[in-house]
Coordinates of C-alpha atoms and ligand atoms in Angstrom, one line a residue:
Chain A
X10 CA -38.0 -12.1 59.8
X11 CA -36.6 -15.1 57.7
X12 CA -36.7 -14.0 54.0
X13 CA -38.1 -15.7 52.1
X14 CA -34.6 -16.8 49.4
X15 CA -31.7 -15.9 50.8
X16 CA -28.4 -16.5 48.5
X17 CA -24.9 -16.2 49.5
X18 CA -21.6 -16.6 47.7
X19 CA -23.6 -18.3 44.7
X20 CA -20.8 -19.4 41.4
X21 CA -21.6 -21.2 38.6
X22 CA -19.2 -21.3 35.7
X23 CA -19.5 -22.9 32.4
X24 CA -16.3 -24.3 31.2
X25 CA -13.8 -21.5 31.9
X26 CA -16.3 -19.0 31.9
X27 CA -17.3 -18.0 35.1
X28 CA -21.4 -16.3 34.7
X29 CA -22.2 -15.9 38.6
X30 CA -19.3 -15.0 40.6
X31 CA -19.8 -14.9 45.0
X32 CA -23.6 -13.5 44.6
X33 CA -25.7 -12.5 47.4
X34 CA -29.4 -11.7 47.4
X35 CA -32.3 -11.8 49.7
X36 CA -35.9 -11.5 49.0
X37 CA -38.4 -11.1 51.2
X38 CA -41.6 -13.0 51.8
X39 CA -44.2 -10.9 49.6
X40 CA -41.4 -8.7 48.1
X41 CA -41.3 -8.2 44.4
X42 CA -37.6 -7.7 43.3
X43 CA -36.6 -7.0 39.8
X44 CA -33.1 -7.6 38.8
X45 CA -31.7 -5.6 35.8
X46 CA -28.3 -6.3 33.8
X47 CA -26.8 -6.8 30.3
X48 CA -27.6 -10.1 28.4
X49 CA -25.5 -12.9 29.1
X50 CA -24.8 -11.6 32.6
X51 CA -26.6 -15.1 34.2
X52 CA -29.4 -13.4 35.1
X53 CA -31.6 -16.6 34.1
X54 CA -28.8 -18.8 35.4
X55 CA -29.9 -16.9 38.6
X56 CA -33.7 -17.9 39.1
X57 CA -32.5 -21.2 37.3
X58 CA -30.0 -22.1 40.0
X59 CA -32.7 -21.3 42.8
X60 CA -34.8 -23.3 40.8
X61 CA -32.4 -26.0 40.3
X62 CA -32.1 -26.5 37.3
X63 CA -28.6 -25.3 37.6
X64 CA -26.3 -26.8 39.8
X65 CA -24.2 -23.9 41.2
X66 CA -20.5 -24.7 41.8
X67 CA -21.0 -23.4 45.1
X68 CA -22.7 -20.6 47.9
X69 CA -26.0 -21.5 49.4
X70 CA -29.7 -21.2 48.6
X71 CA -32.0 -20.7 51.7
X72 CA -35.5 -20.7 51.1
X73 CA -37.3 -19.9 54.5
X74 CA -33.9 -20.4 56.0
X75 CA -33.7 -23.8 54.8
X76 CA -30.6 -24.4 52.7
X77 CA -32.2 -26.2 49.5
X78 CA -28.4 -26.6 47.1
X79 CA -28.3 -30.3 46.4
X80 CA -31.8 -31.0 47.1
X81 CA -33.3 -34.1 44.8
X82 CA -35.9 -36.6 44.5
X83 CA -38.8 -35.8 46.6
X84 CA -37.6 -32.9 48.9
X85 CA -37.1 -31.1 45.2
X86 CA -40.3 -31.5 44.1
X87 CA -41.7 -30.0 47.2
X88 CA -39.7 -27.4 46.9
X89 CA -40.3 -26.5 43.5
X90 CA -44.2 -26.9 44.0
X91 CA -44.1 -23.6 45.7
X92 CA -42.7 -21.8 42.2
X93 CA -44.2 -20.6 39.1
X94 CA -41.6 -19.6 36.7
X95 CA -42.1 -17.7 33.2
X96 CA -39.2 -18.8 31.2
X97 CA -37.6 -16.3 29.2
X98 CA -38.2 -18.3 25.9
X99 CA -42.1 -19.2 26.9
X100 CA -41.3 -22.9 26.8
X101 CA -44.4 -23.8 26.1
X102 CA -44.7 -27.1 25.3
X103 CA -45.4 -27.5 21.5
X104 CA -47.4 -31.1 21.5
X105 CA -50.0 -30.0 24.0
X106 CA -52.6 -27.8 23.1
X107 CA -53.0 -24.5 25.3
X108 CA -55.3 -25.5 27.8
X109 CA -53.5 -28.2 29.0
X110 CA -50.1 -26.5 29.3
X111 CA -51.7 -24.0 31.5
X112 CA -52.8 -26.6 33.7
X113 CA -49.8 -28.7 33.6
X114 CA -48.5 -27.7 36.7
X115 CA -51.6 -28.6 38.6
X116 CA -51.9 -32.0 36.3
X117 CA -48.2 -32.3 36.1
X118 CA -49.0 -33.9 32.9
X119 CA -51.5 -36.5 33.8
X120 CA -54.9 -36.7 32.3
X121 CA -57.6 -36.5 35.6
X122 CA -60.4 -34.2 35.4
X123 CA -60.1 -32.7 31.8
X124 CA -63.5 -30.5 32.0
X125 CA -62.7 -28.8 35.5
X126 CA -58.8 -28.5 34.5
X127 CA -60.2 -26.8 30.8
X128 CA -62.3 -24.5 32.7
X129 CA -59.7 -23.4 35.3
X130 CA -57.5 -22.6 32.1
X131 CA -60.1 -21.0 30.4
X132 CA -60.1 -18.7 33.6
X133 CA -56.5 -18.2 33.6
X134 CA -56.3 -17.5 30.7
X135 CA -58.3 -14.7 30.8
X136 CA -56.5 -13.1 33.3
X137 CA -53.5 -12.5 30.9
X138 CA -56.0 -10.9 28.8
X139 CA -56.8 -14.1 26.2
X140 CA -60.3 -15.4 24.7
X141 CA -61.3 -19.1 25.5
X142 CA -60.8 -19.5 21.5
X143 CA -57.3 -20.1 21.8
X144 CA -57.9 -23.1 24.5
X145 CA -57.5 -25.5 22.3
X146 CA -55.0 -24.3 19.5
X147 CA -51.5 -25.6 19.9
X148 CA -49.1 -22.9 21.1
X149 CA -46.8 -22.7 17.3
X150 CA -50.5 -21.2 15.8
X151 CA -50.1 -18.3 18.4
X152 CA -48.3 -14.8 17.9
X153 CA -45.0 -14.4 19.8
X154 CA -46.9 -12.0 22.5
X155 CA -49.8 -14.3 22.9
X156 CA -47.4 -17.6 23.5
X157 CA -45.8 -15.1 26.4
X158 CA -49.4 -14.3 28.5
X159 CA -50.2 -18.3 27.3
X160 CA -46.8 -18.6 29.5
X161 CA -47.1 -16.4 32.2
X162 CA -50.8 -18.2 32.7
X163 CA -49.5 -21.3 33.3
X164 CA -47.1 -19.6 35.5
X165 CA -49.5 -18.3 37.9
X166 CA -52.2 -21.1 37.5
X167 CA -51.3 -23.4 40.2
X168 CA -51.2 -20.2 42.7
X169 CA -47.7 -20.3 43.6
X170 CA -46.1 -18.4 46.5
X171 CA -43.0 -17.5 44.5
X172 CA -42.7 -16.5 41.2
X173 CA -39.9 -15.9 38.8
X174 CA -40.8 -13.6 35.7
X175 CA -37.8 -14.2 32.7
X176 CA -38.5 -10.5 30.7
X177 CA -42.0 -10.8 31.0
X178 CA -42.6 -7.9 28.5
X179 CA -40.0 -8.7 25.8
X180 CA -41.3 -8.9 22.5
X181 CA -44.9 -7.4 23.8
X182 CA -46.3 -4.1 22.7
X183 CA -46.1 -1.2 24.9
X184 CA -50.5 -1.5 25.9
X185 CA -49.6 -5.7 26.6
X186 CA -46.4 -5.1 28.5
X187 CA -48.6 -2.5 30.9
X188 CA -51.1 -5.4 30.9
X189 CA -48.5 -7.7 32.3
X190 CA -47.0 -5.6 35.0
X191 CA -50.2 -4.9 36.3
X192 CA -50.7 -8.4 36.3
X193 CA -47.6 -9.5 37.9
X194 CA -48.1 -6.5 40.5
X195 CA -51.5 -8.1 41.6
X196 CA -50.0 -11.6 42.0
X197 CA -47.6 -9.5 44.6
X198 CA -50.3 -7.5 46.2
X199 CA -53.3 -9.0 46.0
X200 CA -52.2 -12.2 46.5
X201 CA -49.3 -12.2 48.3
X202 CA -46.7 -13.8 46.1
X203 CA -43.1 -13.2 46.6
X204 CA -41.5 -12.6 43.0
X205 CA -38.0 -12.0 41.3
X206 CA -38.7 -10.5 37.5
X207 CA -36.1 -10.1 35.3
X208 CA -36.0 -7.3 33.0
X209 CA -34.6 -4.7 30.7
X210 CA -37.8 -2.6 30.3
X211 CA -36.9 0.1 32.6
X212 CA -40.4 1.4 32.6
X213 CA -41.5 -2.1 33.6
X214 CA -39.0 -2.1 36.7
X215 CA -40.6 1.1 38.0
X216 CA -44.3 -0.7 37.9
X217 CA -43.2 -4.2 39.3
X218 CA -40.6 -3.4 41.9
X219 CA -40.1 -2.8 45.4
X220 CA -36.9 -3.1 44.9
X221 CA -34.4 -3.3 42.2
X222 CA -31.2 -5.3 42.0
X223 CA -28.6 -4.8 39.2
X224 CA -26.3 -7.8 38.2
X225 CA -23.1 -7.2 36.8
X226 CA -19.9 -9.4 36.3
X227 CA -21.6 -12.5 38.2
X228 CA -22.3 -10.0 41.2
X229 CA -25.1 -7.6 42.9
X230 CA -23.5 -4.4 42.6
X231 CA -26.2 -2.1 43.9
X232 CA -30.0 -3.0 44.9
X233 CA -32.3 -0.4 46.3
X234 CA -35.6 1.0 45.8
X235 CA -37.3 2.3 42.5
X236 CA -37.3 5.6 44.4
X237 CA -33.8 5.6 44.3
X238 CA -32.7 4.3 41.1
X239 CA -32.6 7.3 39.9
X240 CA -30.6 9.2 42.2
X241 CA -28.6 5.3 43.1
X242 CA -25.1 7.4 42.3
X243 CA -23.7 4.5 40.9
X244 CA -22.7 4.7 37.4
X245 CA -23.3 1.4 36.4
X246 CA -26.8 1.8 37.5
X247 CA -26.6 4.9 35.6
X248 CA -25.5 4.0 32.5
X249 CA -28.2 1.2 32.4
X250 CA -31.1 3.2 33.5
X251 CA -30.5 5.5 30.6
X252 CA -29.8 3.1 27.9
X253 CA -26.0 5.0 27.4
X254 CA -23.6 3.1 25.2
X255 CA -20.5 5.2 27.0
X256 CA -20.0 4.3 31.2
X257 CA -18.1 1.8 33.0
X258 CA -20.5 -0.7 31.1
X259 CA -18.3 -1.8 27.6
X260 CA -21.4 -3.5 25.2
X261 CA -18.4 -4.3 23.0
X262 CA -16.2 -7.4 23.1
X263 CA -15.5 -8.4 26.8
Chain B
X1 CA 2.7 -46.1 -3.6
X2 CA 3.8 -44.6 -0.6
X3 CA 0.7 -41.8 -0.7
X4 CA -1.5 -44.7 -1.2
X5 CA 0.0 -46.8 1.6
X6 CA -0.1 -43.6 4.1
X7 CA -3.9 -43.4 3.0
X8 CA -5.0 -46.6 3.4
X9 CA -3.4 -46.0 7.0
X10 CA -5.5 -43.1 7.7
X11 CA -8.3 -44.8 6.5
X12 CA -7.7 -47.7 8.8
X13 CA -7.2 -45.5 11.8
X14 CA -10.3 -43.8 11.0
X15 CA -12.2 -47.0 11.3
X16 CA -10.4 -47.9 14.2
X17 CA -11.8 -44.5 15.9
X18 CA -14.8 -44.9 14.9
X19 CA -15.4 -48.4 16.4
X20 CA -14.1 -47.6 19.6
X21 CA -16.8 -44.4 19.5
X22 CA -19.0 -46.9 18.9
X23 CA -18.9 -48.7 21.8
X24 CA -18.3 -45.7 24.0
X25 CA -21.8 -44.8 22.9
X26 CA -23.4 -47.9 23.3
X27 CA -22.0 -48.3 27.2
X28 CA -23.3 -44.7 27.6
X29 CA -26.6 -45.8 25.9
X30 CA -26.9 -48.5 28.0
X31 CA -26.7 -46.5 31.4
X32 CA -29.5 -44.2 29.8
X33 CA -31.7 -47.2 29.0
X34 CA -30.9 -48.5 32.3
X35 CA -32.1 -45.4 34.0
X36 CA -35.4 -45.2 31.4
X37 CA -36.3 -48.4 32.5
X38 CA -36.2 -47.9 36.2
X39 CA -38.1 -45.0 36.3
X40 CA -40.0 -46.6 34.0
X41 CA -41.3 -48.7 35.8
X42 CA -42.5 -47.0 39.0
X43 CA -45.7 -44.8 38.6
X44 CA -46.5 -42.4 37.9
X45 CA -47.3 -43.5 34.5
X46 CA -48.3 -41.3 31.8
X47 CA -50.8 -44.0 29.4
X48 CA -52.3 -41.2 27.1
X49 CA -48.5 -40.1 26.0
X50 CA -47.7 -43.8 25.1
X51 CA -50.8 -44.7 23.1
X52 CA -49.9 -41.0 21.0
X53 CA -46.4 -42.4 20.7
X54 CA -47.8 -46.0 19.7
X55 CA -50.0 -44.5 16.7
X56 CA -46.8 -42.2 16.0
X57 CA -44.8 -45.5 15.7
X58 CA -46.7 -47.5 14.5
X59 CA -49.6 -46.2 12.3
X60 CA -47.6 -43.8 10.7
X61 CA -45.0 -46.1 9.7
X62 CA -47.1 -48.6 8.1
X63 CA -47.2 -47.5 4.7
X64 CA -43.4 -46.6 4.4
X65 CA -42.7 -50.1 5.8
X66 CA -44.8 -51.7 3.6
X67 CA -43.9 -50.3 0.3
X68 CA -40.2 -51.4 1.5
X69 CA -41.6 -55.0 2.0
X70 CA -43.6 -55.4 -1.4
X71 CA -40.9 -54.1 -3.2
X72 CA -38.0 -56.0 -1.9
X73 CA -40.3 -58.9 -1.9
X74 CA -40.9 -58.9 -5.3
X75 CA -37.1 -58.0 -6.1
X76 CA -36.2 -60.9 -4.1
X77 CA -38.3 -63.3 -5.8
X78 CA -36.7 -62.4 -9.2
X79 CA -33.3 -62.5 -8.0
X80 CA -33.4 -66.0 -6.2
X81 CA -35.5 -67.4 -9.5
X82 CA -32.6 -66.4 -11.8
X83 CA -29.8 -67.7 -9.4
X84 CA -31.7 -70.5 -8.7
X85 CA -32.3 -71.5 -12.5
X86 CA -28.4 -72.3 -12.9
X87 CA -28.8 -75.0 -11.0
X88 CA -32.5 -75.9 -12.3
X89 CA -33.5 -74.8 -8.5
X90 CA -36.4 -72.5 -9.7
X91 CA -38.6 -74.8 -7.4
X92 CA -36.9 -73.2 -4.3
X93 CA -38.2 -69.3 -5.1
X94 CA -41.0 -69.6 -2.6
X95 CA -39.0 -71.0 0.5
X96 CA -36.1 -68.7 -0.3
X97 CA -37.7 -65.6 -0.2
X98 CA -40.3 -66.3 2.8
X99 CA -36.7 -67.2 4.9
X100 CA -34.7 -64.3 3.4
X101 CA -37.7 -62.2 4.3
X102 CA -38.9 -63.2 7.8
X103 CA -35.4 -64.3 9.1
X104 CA -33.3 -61.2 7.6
X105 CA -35.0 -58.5 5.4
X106 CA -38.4 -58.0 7.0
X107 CA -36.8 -57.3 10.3
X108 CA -33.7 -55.3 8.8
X109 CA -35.8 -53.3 6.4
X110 CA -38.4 -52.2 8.8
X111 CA -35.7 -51.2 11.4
X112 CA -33.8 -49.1 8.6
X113 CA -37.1 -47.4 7.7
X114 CA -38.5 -46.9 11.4
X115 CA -35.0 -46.1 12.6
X116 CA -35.2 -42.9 9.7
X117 CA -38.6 -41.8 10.6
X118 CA -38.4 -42.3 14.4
X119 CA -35.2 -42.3 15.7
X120 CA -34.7 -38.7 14.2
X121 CA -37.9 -37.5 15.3
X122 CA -37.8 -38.1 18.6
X123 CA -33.9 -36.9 18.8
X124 CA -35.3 -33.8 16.9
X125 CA -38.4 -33.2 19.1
X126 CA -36.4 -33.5 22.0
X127 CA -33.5 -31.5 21.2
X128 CA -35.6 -28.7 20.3
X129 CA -37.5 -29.3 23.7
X130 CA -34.1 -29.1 25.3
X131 CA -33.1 -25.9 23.5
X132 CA -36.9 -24.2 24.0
X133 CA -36.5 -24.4 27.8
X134 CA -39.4 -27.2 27.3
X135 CA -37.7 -29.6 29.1
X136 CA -36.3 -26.8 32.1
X137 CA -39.9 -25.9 32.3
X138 CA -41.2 -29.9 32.6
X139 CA -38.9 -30.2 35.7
X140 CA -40.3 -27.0 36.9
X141 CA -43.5 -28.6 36.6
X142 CA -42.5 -31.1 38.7
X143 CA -42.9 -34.0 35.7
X144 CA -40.3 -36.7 35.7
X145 CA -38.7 -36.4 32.2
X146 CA -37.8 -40.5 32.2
X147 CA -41.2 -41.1 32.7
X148 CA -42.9 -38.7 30.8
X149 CA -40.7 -38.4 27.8
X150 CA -38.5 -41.6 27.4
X151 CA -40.6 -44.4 29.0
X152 CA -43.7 -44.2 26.3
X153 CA -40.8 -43.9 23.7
X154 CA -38.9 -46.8 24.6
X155 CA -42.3 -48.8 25.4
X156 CA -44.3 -47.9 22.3
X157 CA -41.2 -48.7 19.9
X158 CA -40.2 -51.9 21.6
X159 CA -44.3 -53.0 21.5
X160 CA -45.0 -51.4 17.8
X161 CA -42.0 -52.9 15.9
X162 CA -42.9 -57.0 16.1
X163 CA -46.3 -55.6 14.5
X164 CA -45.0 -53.7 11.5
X165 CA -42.3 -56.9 11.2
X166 CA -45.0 -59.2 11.0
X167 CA -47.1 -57.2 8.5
X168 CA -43.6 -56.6 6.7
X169 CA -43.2 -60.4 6.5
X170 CA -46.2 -61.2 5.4
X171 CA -46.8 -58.1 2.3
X172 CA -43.1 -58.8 1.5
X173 CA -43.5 -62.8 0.9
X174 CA -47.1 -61.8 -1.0
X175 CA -44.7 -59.2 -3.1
X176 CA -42.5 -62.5 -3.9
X177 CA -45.4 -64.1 -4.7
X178 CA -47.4 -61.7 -7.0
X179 CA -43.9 -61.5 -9.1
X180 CA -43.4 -65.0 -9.2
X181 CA -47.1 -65.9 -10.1
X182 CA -47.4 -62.6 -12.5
X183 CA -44.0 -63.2 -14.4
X184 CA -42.2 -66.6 -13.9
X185 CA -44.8 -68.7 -14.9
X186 CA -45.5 -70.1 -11.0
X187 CA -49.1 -71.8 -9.8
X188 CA -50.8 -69.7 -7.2
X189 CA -51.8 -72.4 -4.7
X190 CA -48.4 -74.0 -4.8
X191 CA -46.3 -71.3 -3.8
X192 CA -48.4 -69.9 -1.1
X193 CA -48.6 -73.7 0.0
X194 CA -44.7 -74.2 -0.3
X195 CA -44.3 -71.3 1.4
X196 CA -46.6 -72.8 4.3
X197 CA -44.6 -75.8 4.1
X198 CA -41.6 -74.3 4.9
X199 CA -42.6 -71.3 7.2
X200 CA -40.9 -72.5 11.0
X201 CA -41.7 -70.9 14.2
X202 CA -38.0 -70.4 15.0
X203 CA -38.1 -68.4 12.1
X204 CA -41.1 -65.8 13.0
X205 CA -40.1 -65.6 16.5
X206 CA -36.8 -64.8 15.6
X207 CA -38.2 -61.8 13.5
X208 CA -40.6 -60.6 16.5
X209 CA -37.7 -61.3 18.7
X210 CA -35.5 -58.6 15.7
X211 CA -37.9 -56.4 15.9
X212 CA -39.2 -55.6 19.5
X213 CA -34.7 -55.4 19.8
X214 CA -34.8 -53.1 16.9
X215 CA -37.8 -50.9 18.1
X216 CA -36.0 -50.6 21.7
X217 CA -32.7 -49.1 19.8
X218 CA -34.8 -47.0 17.6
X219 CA -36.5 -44.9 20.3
X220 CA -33.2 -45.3 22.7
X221 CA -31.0 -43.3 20.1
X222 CA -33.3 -41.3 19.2
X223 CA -34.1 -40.3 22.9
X224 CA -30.6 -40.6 24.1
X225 CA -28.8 -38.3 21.5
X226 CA -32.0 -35.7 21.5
X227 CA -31.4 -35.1 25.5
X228 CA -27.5 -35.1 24.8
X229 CA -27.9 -32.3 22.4
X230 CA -26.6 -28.4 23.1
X231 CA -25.7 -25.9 21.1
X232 CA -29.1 -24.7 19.7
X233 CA -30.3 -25.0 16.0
X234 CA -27.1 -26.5 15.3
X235 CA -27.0 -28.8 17.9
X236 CA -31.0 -30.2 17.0
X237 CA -29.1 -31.5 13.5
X238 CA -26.3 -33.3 15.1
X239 CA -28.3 -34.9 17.5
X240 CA -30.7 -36.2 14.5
X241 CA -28.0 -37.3 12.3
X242 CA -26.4 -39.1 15.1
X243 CA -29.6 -40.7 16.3
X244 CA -30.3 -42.3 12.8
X245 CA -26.6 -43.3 12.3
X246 CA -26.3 -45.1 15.7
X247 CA -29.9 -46.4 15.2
X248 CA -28.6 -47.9 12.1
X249 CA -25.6 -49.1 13.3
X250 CA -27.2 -51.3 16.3
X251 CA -29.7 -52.5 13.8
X252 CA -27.4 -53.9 11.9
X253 CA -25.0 -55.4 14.7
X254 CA -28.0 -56.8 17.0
X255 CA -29.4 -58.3 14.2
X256 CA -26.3 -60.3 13.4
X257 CA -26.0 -61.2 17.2
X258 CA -29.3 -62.5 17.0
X259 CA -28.9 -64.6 13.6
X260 CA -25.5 -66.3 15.2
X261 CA -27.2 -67.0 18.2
X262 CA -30.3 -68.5 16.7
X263 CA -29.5 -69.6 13.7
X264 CA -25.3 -70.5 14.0
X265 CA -26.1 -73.0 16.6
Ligands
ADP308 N1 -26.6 -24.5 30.1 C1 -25.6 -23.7 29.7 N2 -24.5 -24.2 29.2 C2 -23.4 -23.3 28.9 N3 -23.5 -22.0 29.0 C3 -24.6 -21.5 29.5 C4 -25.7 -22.3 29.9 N4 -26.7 -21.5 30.3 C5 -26.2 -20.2 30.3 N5 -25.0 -20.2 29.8 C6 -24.1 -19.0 29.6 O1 -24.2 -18.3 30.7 C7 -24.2 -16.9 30.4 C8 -25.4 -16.2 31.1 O2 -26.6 -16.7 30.5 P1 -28.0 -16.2 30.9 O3 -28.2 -16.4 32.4 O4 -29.0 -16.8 30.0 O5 -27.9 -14.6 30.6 P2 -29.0 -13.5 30.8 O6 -28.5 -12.6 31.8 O7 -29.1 -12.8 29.5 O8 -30.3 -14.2 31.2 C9 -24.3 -16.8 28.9 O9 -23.0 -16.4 28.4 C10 -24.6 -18.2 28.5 O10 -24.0 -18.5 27.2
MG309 MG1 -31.9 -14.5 30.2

């Protein structure tokens, strides 16, 4: 069967400073993947690249085994309407209140049916665990964790077939993160999504994954299934996994 | 002598630098605008964003720009009454300061003032937008950033401006006049009725014709240098300093291209 993303050879460099380096990744349709790997390794230059947002310098970017690098205009949009993406930051946007940033991908920013599009929010919304008082607050008077689930609702509002989680759980409390991976699990299972999560929350990997892919130096360097990331006998995996600061993996200057 | 001579070279050189910046800018400015403007025009078309960035513009600018107009007015008035007065021209206060005003000041002041509030709001907002992942996430959405962001901008500036010029003009020559009448001894009726006399309608379309210019560059730099901007906190104050200076700049250059061509004739 097709998968459903299929990189090869992906490189994107900024400046001299090369982030992804020849990376190759498949996903399968329904498939949740979580990819693990120090910060700054381009992990959100990944899903941003397949996203396009990121023009990669070069490789290829299949989706359904069509090749989608240097798609634009129309054929883009089409293509991206099939996402949902939780951006690492939240990104809400700041000038909208709530309600309508979780709709904004079914709007995309128009104004047409305001009491059916506050409703569906309000529905949403409660599926990341939030009250319909915070509908029509503005996302700065919301905590850090509350402006993620307000995120990750209008990630999953429109219903997307693929979505891309940016560390779902970072920043949420150990009860909210097991909220969200349940959440995100269901959007696999029950629903059928195919999704890519980032993360560094190891105990979060084991909940969301069917498989786990670990980026290092711009590359996959091993990928297998939670089962196995335990016994993956590779030592960057390793070193990761349990949090070491001594392995192959120097956190210091690089 | 020699230290001061190698200065004043450095100075010049600096200028020179500077200029030419200038007007790499402005040719990079125009290919944005260019772009704003052809989107722009094609729907889809977002009204409810550009009637919030009309009462941004223009509501919330009204009482900065006219405090600005009533008091330069007024300051005006004095200054033309004792210049005038050497040459037993105290008779020309009213039609001096209505021209000064409408032709120059009313248009020039309300760009400086808009340009300061506006221009580094916008460049702000959207740098910050740009930094958030806002702006990642609106193309995500599948929402056309020219249209979304920089059309109502451009629009509501370019539409907003010839209205707080006009109401500029108008408390600025009533600021000339409340001086004049208050404290140099002038009649009431007669000045607002020499100022009639006078007023031409070259001279208030010229001003509208300032200001809608002046609104167009206001929002331009301000959207320009906030979707320019990288570097993170850092980068939001650059792109607002540069968005008022450049805003400031053009102000000042289109409106003397507009004054030769109008009035050099
Ligand atoms: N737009 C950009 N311009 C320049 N450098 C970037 C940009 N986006 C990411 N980078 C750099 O690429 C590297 C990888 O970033 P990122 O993908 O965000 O890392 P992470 O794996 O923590 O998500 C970082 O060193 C970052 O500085
Ligand atoms: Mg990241």
């Amino acid at each position: 069967m097709t998968p459903r993303i299929a990189i090869h050879g992906l490189t994107k460099a900024f400046g001299p400073k090369p982030v992804l380096a020849g990376l190759d990744l498949e996903v399968g349709v329904g498939e949740s993947v979580v990819v693990i790997g120090g910060s700054g390794t381009g992990k959100s230059v990944l899903l941003k690249s397949i996203l396009g947002l990121v023009a990669p310098d070069s490789g290829s970017i299949r989706l359904d085994g069509v090749e989608t690098v240097g798609l634009n205009g129309a054929a883009r949009d089409r293509m991206r309407a099939r996402f949902g993406m939780l951006f690492q930051s939240g990104a809400l946007f700041d000038s909208l209140p709530v309600w309508r940033n979780v709709t904004f991908a079914l709007t995309a920013g128009g104004a047409i049916r305001a009491a059916d599009m506050r409703a569906m929010a309000v529905a949403t919304l409660a599926r990341v665990g939030l009250g319909a008082d915070i509908a029509d607050l503005r996302p700065a008077a919301l905590s850090g964790g509350m402006q993620k689930r307000v995120a990750l609702a209008r990630a999953i509002a429109a219903r997307p077939e693929i979505i891309f989680f940016d560390e779902p759980t970072t920043g949420l409390d150990p009860i909210m993160a097991d909220v969200i991976n349940a959440l995100i699990r269901e959007q696999v299972t029950a629903l059928g999504a195919t999704a890519i999560t980032i993360t560094h929350d190891m105990a979060s990997a084991r909940k969301i994954a069917d498989r786990v892919a670990m980026l290092h130096q711009g590359r996959i360097i091993w990928q297998g299934s939670v089962a196995a990331l335990d016994s993956s006998g590779n030592a960057y995996v390793d070193q990761f996994v349990h949090g070491r600061a001594e392995g192959p993996i120097q956190p210091l200057p690089r | 002598m020699n230290r001061l001579f190698s200065a004043l070279i450095v100075f010049l050189i600096g200028i020179g630098a500077a200029t030419l910046e200038v007007f790499a800018v402005v040719g990079r400015m125009a290919r944005f605008a260019g772009t704003a403007l052809g989107r722009g025009v094609t729907p889809p078309w977002y009204p409810a964003r550009l009637v919030e960035q009309m009462a941004i513009i223009g509501w919330f600018s009204l009482p900065v720009v006219g405090l600005t107009a009533l008091f330069t007015g007024a300051a005006l008035a004095q200054q033309i009454y004792v210049g005038g007065s050497r040459f037993n021209a105290e008779s020309t206060v009213p039609a001096v300061t209505m021209i000064a005003m409408v032709r120059e000041l009313g248009p020039v002041l309300a760009g400086l003032m808009v340009a300061g509030r506006v221009s580094s709001a916008m460049a702000a907002e959207l740098a910050t937008m740009r930094v958030t992942e806002q702006l990642d996430a609106m193309v995500t959405l599948r929402t056309d950033l020219w249209r979304y962001l920089v059309a109502p901008r451009l629009i509501a500036a370019t539409l907003m401006m010839p209205f707080l010029v006009l109401i500029a003009n108008i408390i600025g020559v009533l600021g000339g006049y409340g001086l004049a009448v208050s404290r140099l001894g002038f009649n009431g009726a007669t000045y607002l009725e020499t100022t009639r006399r006078y007023l031409e309608a070259d001279d208030v379309i010229s001003s509208l014709v300032k200001a809608a210019a002046f609104g167009f560059v206001i929002a331009l730099s301000g959207c320009y240098h906030g979707f320019r901007s990288s570097g993170g906190a850092a980068g939001v104050g650059r792109a607002t300093t540069a968005a008022v200076v450049t805003a400031f700049i053009l102000i000042l250059m289109l409106n003397l291209i507009i004054t030769v061509l109008v009035f050099g004739a």
